Amino acid sequence: MALGAGILLAPTVHAADKWGPGYLIPDSSGTPDTSHIGAYGAPGKILPGVTELAYCADPELAGPDAAGQYGPVKDFSAWTSQASGKKASPEDVARAAYVLSKYGQTKDDLQAAAVDAVVYSYLETGTTYALPDGKRALERLNYPNVAPDAKKFATGFMNEAKMFAGPYKVNIKPAGGPLKPGAKTEVTLDVTSTTGHKVPGIKLDINVTGAASGSASATTNADGVATTTLTPGKDATATVKVTAKNLPSSTLRAITPSNAKAQRMLLAGGTANAEAQLQLKVDALKGGIKILKTSADTGKPLAGVEFQIKDGHGKTVATGKTDASGTWQVADLTPGTYTVHEVSAVEGYQLAPDQTTTVTDGKATEVAVKDIKIPTPEQPKPRPVKIPELPKTGA
């Protein structure tokens, strides 16, 4: 990166201190100590009002001393190269922002040089300033005074950004089906990058309202996953809202010079937030009905008696027969009012009248049904038949 014409530099060590972490190197024409690979730090008069480290964004333009003055900090979701006139892809903009956000604010010369190399590689793709094999990119990293690991760091930052750059998505995944009142349910949380990788080390703020309530926090583990638990208190809907704050930025933060021949400056730092909200249905605990069928006169159980269970709308929800013990049981009924209807009785017994019963949470309601025998018709008593005596006739 050229510092601009007419710049007089002090000895190398002081020049590096003046411009910020990094290394003084020859410019693209080979003039020693006239370019800087790294960041501009504590810029003072050069970048007034800017507290973050700043990185040059336009190779071969004049340095920030030639800017005249810079405008306010602005966010950029798109970026066009001043050198080539080409637009960087949205993915490369987000990756450059990721590296600047996560690694740009540093006192380490090697790290600052690596970040600088990454910025050009993403925003000047296909030019001589872009890694992995741009001629000028390799020159800048291979001067004798530049730490040998600078290229390795730059490559590592780019590999990481490829996996973990945003924009980000928060995912909420409850275990199993609907929640049950009073039953603890585990919920899995993660934050995925634009490439679908789960991002580790992200703190999540969790707020639950509705059937379950409360707030908590969790941090994604090395696999990019966090967990929390919910314990709903009633039949309703629980709303889970998860917010991930202080994610690496997905947009560039830059200042633009009044002199178009000077470089734009990209700022280190910047963060992004992402959130998701999910409504989870809370099912009431199911109940049941247990029918006890007996003979009204003997009290003995009656087997093979067919019953129907009807809900509050008259819809048949279960059908079955009593067993040898005179019992038939129905489970998995939603709490509410039901009708027990006897469909067919044992031979010799009358059908019992319908009974209404209430099913409550998690309980089986017992319903006793007694059948009355069909009365035996009374046999008519024989009546004496008197045959009148016929008159006798003579021979």
Coordinates of C-alpha atoms in Angstrom, one line a residue:
M1 CA 0.0 0.0 0.0
A2 CA 1.5 3.3 -1.0
L3 CA 1.6 6.0 1.7
G4 CA 1.4 8.8 -0.8
A5 CA 3.9 11.1 -2.5
G6 CA 6.1 13.4 -0.5
I7 CA 5.9 11.4 2.8
L8 CA 9.1 11.6 4.8
L9 CA 9.5 8.7 7.2
A10 CA 11.6 8.4 10.3
P11 CA 13.7 5.3 10.9
T12 CA 11.8 2.0 10.3
V13 CA 11.0 1.2 13.9
H14 CA 9.5 4.6 14.6
A15 CA 7.6 4.6 11.3
A16 CA 6.0 1.4 12.2
D17 CA 5.0 2.7 15.6
K18 CA 3.6 5.8 13.9
W19 CA 1.4 4.1 11.4
G20 CA 0.3 1.2 13.7
P21 CA 0.9 -2.5 14.1
G22 CA 2.5 -4.1 11.0
Y23 CA 5.6 -3.7 8.9
L24 CA 7.1 -1.1 6.7
I25 CA 7.9 -2.6 3.3
P26 CA 8.8 -1.5 -0.2
D27 CA 6.1 -0.1 -2.4
S28 CA 5.1 -1.8 -5.7
S29 CA 8.0 0.0 -7.4
G30 CA 10.5 -1.4 -5.0
T31 CA 11.2 1.9 -3.1
P32 CA 12.1 0.8 0.5
D33 CA 10.0 1.8 3.5
T34 CA 7.3 3.5 1.5
S35 CA 4.4 1.1 2.0
H36 CA 2.9 -0.4 5.1
I37 CA 1.4 -3.9 5.5
G38 CA -0.8 -3.9 8.6
A39 CA -3.2 -1.4 10.3
Y40 CA -3.3 2.3 11.1
G41 CA -3.6 2.7 14.9
A42 CA -4.3 5.6 17.2
P43 CA -4.4 7.7 14.0
G44 CA -4.9 11.1 15.7
K45 CA -4.8 13.8 13.0
I46 CA -4.8 11.3 10.1
L47 CA -8.2 9.8 11.1
P48 CA -9.8 12.1 13.7
G49 CA -12.6 10.7 15.7
V50 CA -11.7 7.1 14.8
T51 CA -10.7 4.9 17.8
E52 CA -10.5 1.5 16.0
L53 CA -7.6 0.3 14.0
A54 CA -8.1 1.1 10.3
Y55 CA -6.9 -0.9 7.2
C56 CA -6.3 0.5 3.7
A57 CA -8.9 -0.6 1.2
D58 CA -7.6 0.6 -2.2
P59 CA -4.2 -0.6 -3.3
E60 CA -2.0 1.9 -5.2
L61 CA -4.0 4.9 -4.2
A62 CA -2.4 7.5 -1.9
G63 CA -2.3 6.9 1.9
P64 CA -4.7 8.5 4.4
D65 CA -2.4 11.5 4.9
A66 CA -3.5 12.6 1.4
A67 CA -7.2 12.2 2.2
G68 CA -7.8 15.8 3.3
Q69 CA -10.4 14.6 5.7
Y70 CA -12.6 11.6 6.1
G71 CA -16.4 11.4 6.3
P72 CA -18.4 9.6 9.0
V73 CA -18.2 5.9 9.6
K74 CA -20.7 4.1 7.3
D75 CA -21.8 0.5 6.9
F76 CA -21.3 -1.1 3.5
S77 CA -23.0 -4.4 2.5
A78 CA -21.6 -4.0 -1.1
W79 CA -18.1 -3.0 -2.2
T80 CA -16.6 -2.0 -5.5
S81 CA -12.9 -2.0 -6.2
Q82 CA -11.4 1.4 -7.1
A83 CA -8.6 -0.4 -9.0
S84 CA -10.6 -2.9 -11.1
G85 CA -14.1 -1.4 -11.0
K86 CA -15.4 -4.9 -10.1
K87 CA -17.9 -5.6 -7.3
A88 CA -16.9 -8.0 -4.6
S89 CA -19.3 -10.9 -4.1
P90 CA -21.7 -10.6 -1.1
E91 CA -19.8 -13.7 0.3
D92 CA -16.4 -12.0 0.1
V93 CA -17.8 -8.8 1.6
A94 CA -19.1 -10.8 4.6
R95 CA -15.9 -12.7 4.9
A96 CA -13.7 -9.6 4.9
A97 CA -16.1 -8.1 7.5
Y98 CA -15.8 -11.3 9.6
V99 CA -12.0 -11.1 9.7
L100 CA -11.9 -7.3 10.4
S101 CA -14.5 -7.8 13.1
K102 CA -12.8 -10.7 14.9
Y103 CA -9.1 -10.2 14.3
G104 CA -8.6 -6.6 13.1
Q105 CA -8.3 -4.9 16.5
T106 CA -4.8 -6.1 17.5
K107 CA -1.5 -4.9 18.8
D108 CA 0.3 -7.8 17.1
D109 CA 2.3 -6.8 14.0
L110 CA 2.0 -10.3 12.5
Q111 CA -1.8 -10.5 13.0
A112 CA -2.3 -7.0 11.6
A113 CA -0.3 -7.8 8.5
A114 CA -2.3 -11.0 8.0
V115 CA -5.6 -9.1 8.3
D116 CA -4.4 -6.5 5.8
A117 CA -3.5 -9.3 3.3
V118 CA -7.0 -10.9 3.8
V119 CA -8.8 -7.6 3.2
Y120 CA -7.1 -7.1 -0.2
S121 CA -7.7 -10.8 -1.1
Y122 CA -11.4 -10.5 -0.6
L123 CA -12.1 -7.1 -2.0
E124 CA -9.5 -7.2 -4.8
T125 CA -10.3 -10.8 -6.0
G126 CA -8.4 -11.8 -9.1
T127 CA -5.9 -9.0 -8.9
T128 CA -2.2 -9.0 -8.1
Y129 CA -3.0 -8.1 -4.5
A130 CA -5.2 -11.2 -3.8
L131 CA -4.0 -14.4 -2.2
P132 CA -3.4 -17.2 -2.8
D133 CA -1.1 -16.4 -5.8
G134 CA -1.3 -12.7 -6.6
K135 CA 2.3 -11.5 -7.3
R136 CA 2.0 -8.4 -5.1
A137 CA 0.2 -10.2 -2.4
L138 CA 3.0 -12.7 -2.1
E139 CA 5.7 -10.0 -2.3
R140 CA 4.1 -8.1 0.6
L141 CA 4.1 -11.1 2.8
N142 CA 7.6 -12.4 1.9
Y143 CA 9.8 -9.4 2.6
P144 CA 12.6 -10.3 5.1
N145 CA 11.2 -8.1 7.9
V146 CA 7.7 -9.5 7.7
A147 CA 7.1 -12.4 10.1
P148 CA 7.2 -15.7 8.2
D149 CA 3.9 -16.8 9.7
A150 CA 2.0 -13.9 8.3
K151 CA 0.9 -15.8 5.2
K152 CA -0.1 -18.8 7.4
F153 CA -2.2 -16.6 9.6
A154 CA -3.9 -15.0 6.6
T155 CA -4.7 -18.4 5.1
G156 CA -6.1 -19.5 8.5
F157 CA -8.3 -16.4 8.8
M158 CA -9.6 -17.0 5.3
N159 CA -10.4 -20.6 5.9
E160 CA -12.2 -19.7 9.1
A161 CA -14.2 -16.9 7.4
K162 CA -15.2 -19.3 4.7
M163 CA -16.8 -21.5 7.3
F164 CA -18.2 -19.1 9.9
A165 CA -18.9 -15.7 8.2
G166 CA -22.5 -14.4 8.3
P167 CA -25.2 -13.4 7.9
Y168 CA -26.3 -15.7 10.7
K169 CA -29.4 -17.7 11.5
V170 CA -30.5 -18.8 15.0
N171 CA -32.1 -22.2 15.2
I172 CA -34.4 -23.5 18.0
K173 CA -35.1 -27.2 18.0
P174 CA -37.3 -28.8 20.7
A175 CA -36.8 -32.5 21.5
G176 CA -39.7 -34.7 20.5
G177 CA -43.3 -33.6 20.0
P178 CA -45.5 -31.1 21.8
L179 CA -44.6 -30.1 25.3
K180 CA -46.4 -31.6 28.3
P181 CA -47.4 -29.6 31.4
G182 CA -45.0 -30.2 34.2
A183 CA -42.6 -32.3 32.0
K184 CA -39.1 -30.9 31.5
T185 CA -38.2 -30.7 27.8
E186 CA -34.8 -30.1 26.4
V187 CA -34.4 -27.5 23.6
T188 CA -31.3 -27.4 21.4
L189 CA -30.0 -24.1 20.1
D190 CA -27.4 -23.2 17.5
V191 CA -26.3 -20.3 15.3
T192 CA -25.4 -21.2 11.7
S193 CA -23.3 -19.2 9.3
T194 CA -24.2 -18.5 5.7
T195 CA -22.6 -21.8 4.7
G196 CA -24.6 -23.7 7.4
H197 CA -21.8 -24.3 9.8
K198 CA -22.7 -24.1 13.5
V199 CA -20.7 -21.3 15.2
P200 CA -19.0 -22.2 18.5
G201 CA -18.6 -19.8 21.5
I202 CA -21.7 -17.7 20.9
K203 CA -23.6 -16.5 23.9
L204 CA -27.4 -16.8 23.5
D205 CA -30.0 -14.9 25.5
I206 CA -33.1 -17.0 26.0
N207 CA -36.5 -15.6 26.9
V208 CA -39.6 -17.8 27.4
T209 CA -43.1 -16.5 27.8
G210 CA -46.6 -18.1 27.8
A211 CA -47.2 -21.5 29.3
A212 CA -43.6 -21.5 30.4
S213 CA -41.7 -18.4 31.4
G214 CA -38.3 -17.1 32.4
S215 CA -35.0 -16.0 31.0
A216 CA -31.6 -17.6 30.8
S217 CA -28.5 -17.7 28.8
A218 CA -26.3 -20.4 27.2
T219 CA -23.2 -20.5 25.1
T220 CA -22.7 -22.8 22.1
N221 CA -20.0 -25.4 22.7
A222 CA -17.1 -26.5 20.5
D223 CA -19.6 -28.2 18.2
G224 CA -21.7 -25.0 17.9
V225 CA -24.6 -26.3 20.0
A226 CA -26.2 -25.1 23.3
T227 CA -29.1 -26.6 25.2
T228 CA -31.7 -25.3 27.6
T229 CA -34.8 -26.8 29.3
L230 CA -38.4 -25.8 29.5
T231 CA -41.0 -26.9 32.0
P232 CA -44.5 -25.8 30.9
G233 CA -47.1 -25.3 33.6
K234 CA -50.4 -25.5 31.7
D235 CA -52.1 -26.3 28.4
A236 CA -51.3 -23.3 26.2
T237 CA -48.5 -22.0 23.9
A238 CA -45.0 -21.3 25.0
T239 CA -43.0 -18.7 23.0
V240 CA -39.2 -19.1 23.0
K241 CA -37.1 -16.1 21.8
V242 CA -33.4 -16.5 21.4
T243 CA -31.0 -13.6 20.7
A244 CA -27.4 -13.9 19.7
K245 CA -25.5 -10.7 20.3
N246 CA -22.0 -9.6 19.4
L247 CA -21.6 -11.9 16.4
P248 CA -18.9 -11.0 13.9
S249 CA -20.1 -8.3 11.6
S250 CA -21.4 -9.2 8.1
T251 CA -21.0 -5.7 6.7
L252 CA -18.0 -3.5 6.2
R253 CA -17.5 -0.3 8.2
A254 CA -15.5 2.3 6.3
I255 CA -14.7 6.0 6.0
T256 CA -14.4 7.7 2.7
P257 CA -11.8 10.5 2.0
S258 CA -12.7 13.9 0.5
N259 CA -9.8 13.4 -1.9
A260 CA -10.8 10.6 -4.3
K261 CA -7.1 9.8 -5.0
A262 CA -6.7 8.7 -1.4
Q263 CA -7.6 5.3 0.0
R264 CA -10.8 4.4 1.7
M265 CA -10.2 3.0 5.2
L266 CA -11.9 -0.1 6.6
L267 CA -12.3 -0.2 10.4
A268 CA -11.7 -3.1 12.7
G269 CA -14.4 -4.4 15.0
G270 CA -18.1 -4.2 14.4
T271 CA -20.7 -6.7 15.5
A272 CA -24.0 -8.2 14.4
N273 CA -27.0 -9.6 16.1
A274 CA -29.4 -12.4 15.1
E275 CA -32.5 -13.7 16.7
A276 CA -35.3 -16.3 16.3
Q277 CA -38.7 -16.9 17.9
L278 CA -40.6 -20.1 18.0
Q279 CA -44.0 -20.9 19.4
L280 CA -44.3 -24.4 21.0
K281 CA -47.6 -26.0 21.6
V282 CA -48.2 -27.4 25.1
D283 CA -50.6 -30.3 25.1
A284 CA -52.5 -31.1 28.2
L285 CA -51.7 -34.4 29.9
K286 CA -54.1 -37.0 28.6
G287 CA -56.6 -38.8 30.9
G288 CA -58.8 -41.9 30.5
I289 CA -62.0 -43.7 31.3
K290 CA -62.2 -47.1 33.1
I291 CA -65.6 -48.8 32.8
L292 CA -66.6 -51.4 35.5
K293 CA -69.5 -53.5 34.2
T294 CA -71.5 -55.6 36.6
S295 CA -74.9 -57.2 37.0
A296 CA -77.2 -55.1 39.1
D297 CA -78.7 -58.0 40.9
T298 CA -75.7 -60.3 41.5
G299 CA -72.8 -57.7 41.4
K300 CA -70.8 -60.1 39.2
P301 CA -68.8 -58.7 36.3
L302 CA -70.2 -58.9 32.8
A303 CA -67.9 -59.6 29.9
G304 CA -68.4 -58.9 26.2
V305 CA -70.5 -55.8 26.7
E306 CA -69.8 -53.3 23.9
F307 CA -69.4 -49.5 24.7
Q308 CA -68.7 -46.3 22.9
I309 CA -67.1 -43.2 24.3
K310 CA -68.4 -39.9 22.7
D311 CA -66.8 -36.5 23.1
G312 CA -68.6 -33.3 23.8
H313 CA -69.6 -32.9 20.2
G314 CA -71.2 -36.4 20.1
K315 CA -68.3 -37.9 18.1
T316 CA -67.3 -41.4 18.9
V317 CA -63.7 -41.4 20.0
A318 CA -63.4 -45.0 21.2
T319 CA -65.2 -48.4 21.0
G320 CA -64.5 -51.6 22.8
K321 CA -65.8 -54.5 24.9
T322 CA -65.4 -55.4 28.6
D323 CA -63.0 -58.3 29.4
A324 CA -63.6 -61.3 31.7
S325 CA -63.3 -59.0 34.7
G326 CA -66.0 -56.7 33.3
T327 CA -63.5 -54.0 32.6
W328 CA -62.8 -51.9 29.6
Q329 CA -60.3 -48.9 29.7
V330 CA -59.6 -46.1 27.3
A331 CA -56.5 -44.0 27.6
D332 CA -55.1 -40.9 25.8
L333 CA -58.2 -38.8 26.1
T334 CA -57.9 -35.0 26.2
P335 CA -59.4 -33.6 29.4
G336 CA -63.1 -32.7 28.9
T337 CA -66.6 -34.1 29.2
Y338 CA -67.5 -37.5 27.6
T339 CA -70.5 -39.8 27.3
V340 CA -70.4 -43.5 28.0
H341 CA -72.8 -45.2 25.7
E342 CA -73.6 -48.9 26.0
V343 CA -74.0 -50.4 22.5
S344 CA -75.0 -54.0 23.2
A345 CA -75.7 -55.8 26.4
V346 CA -75.1 -59.4 27.5
E347 CA -78.0 -61.6 26.5
G348 CA -80.7 -61.4 29.1
Y349 CA -79.8 -57.9 30.3
Q350 CA -81.2 -54.5 29.5
L351 CA -79.0 -51.7 28.0
A352 CA -77.9 -49.2 30.6
P353 CA -78.7 -45.5 30.2
D354 CA -75.9 -43.2 29.0
Q355 CA -73.7 -41.6 31.6
T356 CA -71.7 -38.4 31.4
T357 CA -68.3 -38.2 33.0
T358 CA -65.4 -35.7 33.1
V359 CA -61.8 -36.6 32.2
T360 CA -59.1 -34.6 34.0
D361 CA -55.3 -34.2 33.5
G362 CA -53.4 -37.5 33.7
K363 CA -56.1 -39.4 35.5
A364 CA -58.4 -42.3 34.6
T365 CA -62.0 -41.7 35.7
E366 CA -63.9 -44.8 36.8
V367 CA -67.5 -45.3 35.6
A368 CA -69.6 -48.0 37.1
V369 CA -72.3 -49.4 34.8
K370 CA -74.8 -51.9 36.1
D371 CA -77.1 -53.8 33.8
I372 CA -80.5 -55.0 35.0
K373 CA -81.8 -58.3 33.9
I374 CA -84.7 -58.4 31.5
P375 CA -87.6 -59.6 33.6
T376 CA -88.9 -63.1 32.8
P377 CA -92.5 -62.8 31.5
E378 CA -95.1 -64.2 33.9
Q379 CA -96.4 -67.6 32.8
P380 CA -100.2 -67.7 32.6
K381 CA -101.8 -70.0 35.1
P382 CA -103.9 -72.9 33.7
R383 CA -107.7 -72.3 34.0
P384 CA -110.0 -75.3 34.7
V385 CA -112.1 -76.1 31.7
K386 CA -115.7 -77.2 32.5
I387 CA -117.2 -79.3 29.7
P388 CA -120.9 -79.1 29.8
E389 CA -122.6 -82.5 30.0
L390 CA -124.5 -83.3 26.8
P391 CA -128.1 -84.5 27.1
K392 CA -128.5 -88.2 27.0
T393 CA -130.7 -89.8 24.4
G394 CA -132.5 -93.0 24.5
A395 CA -131.6 -96.0 22.5

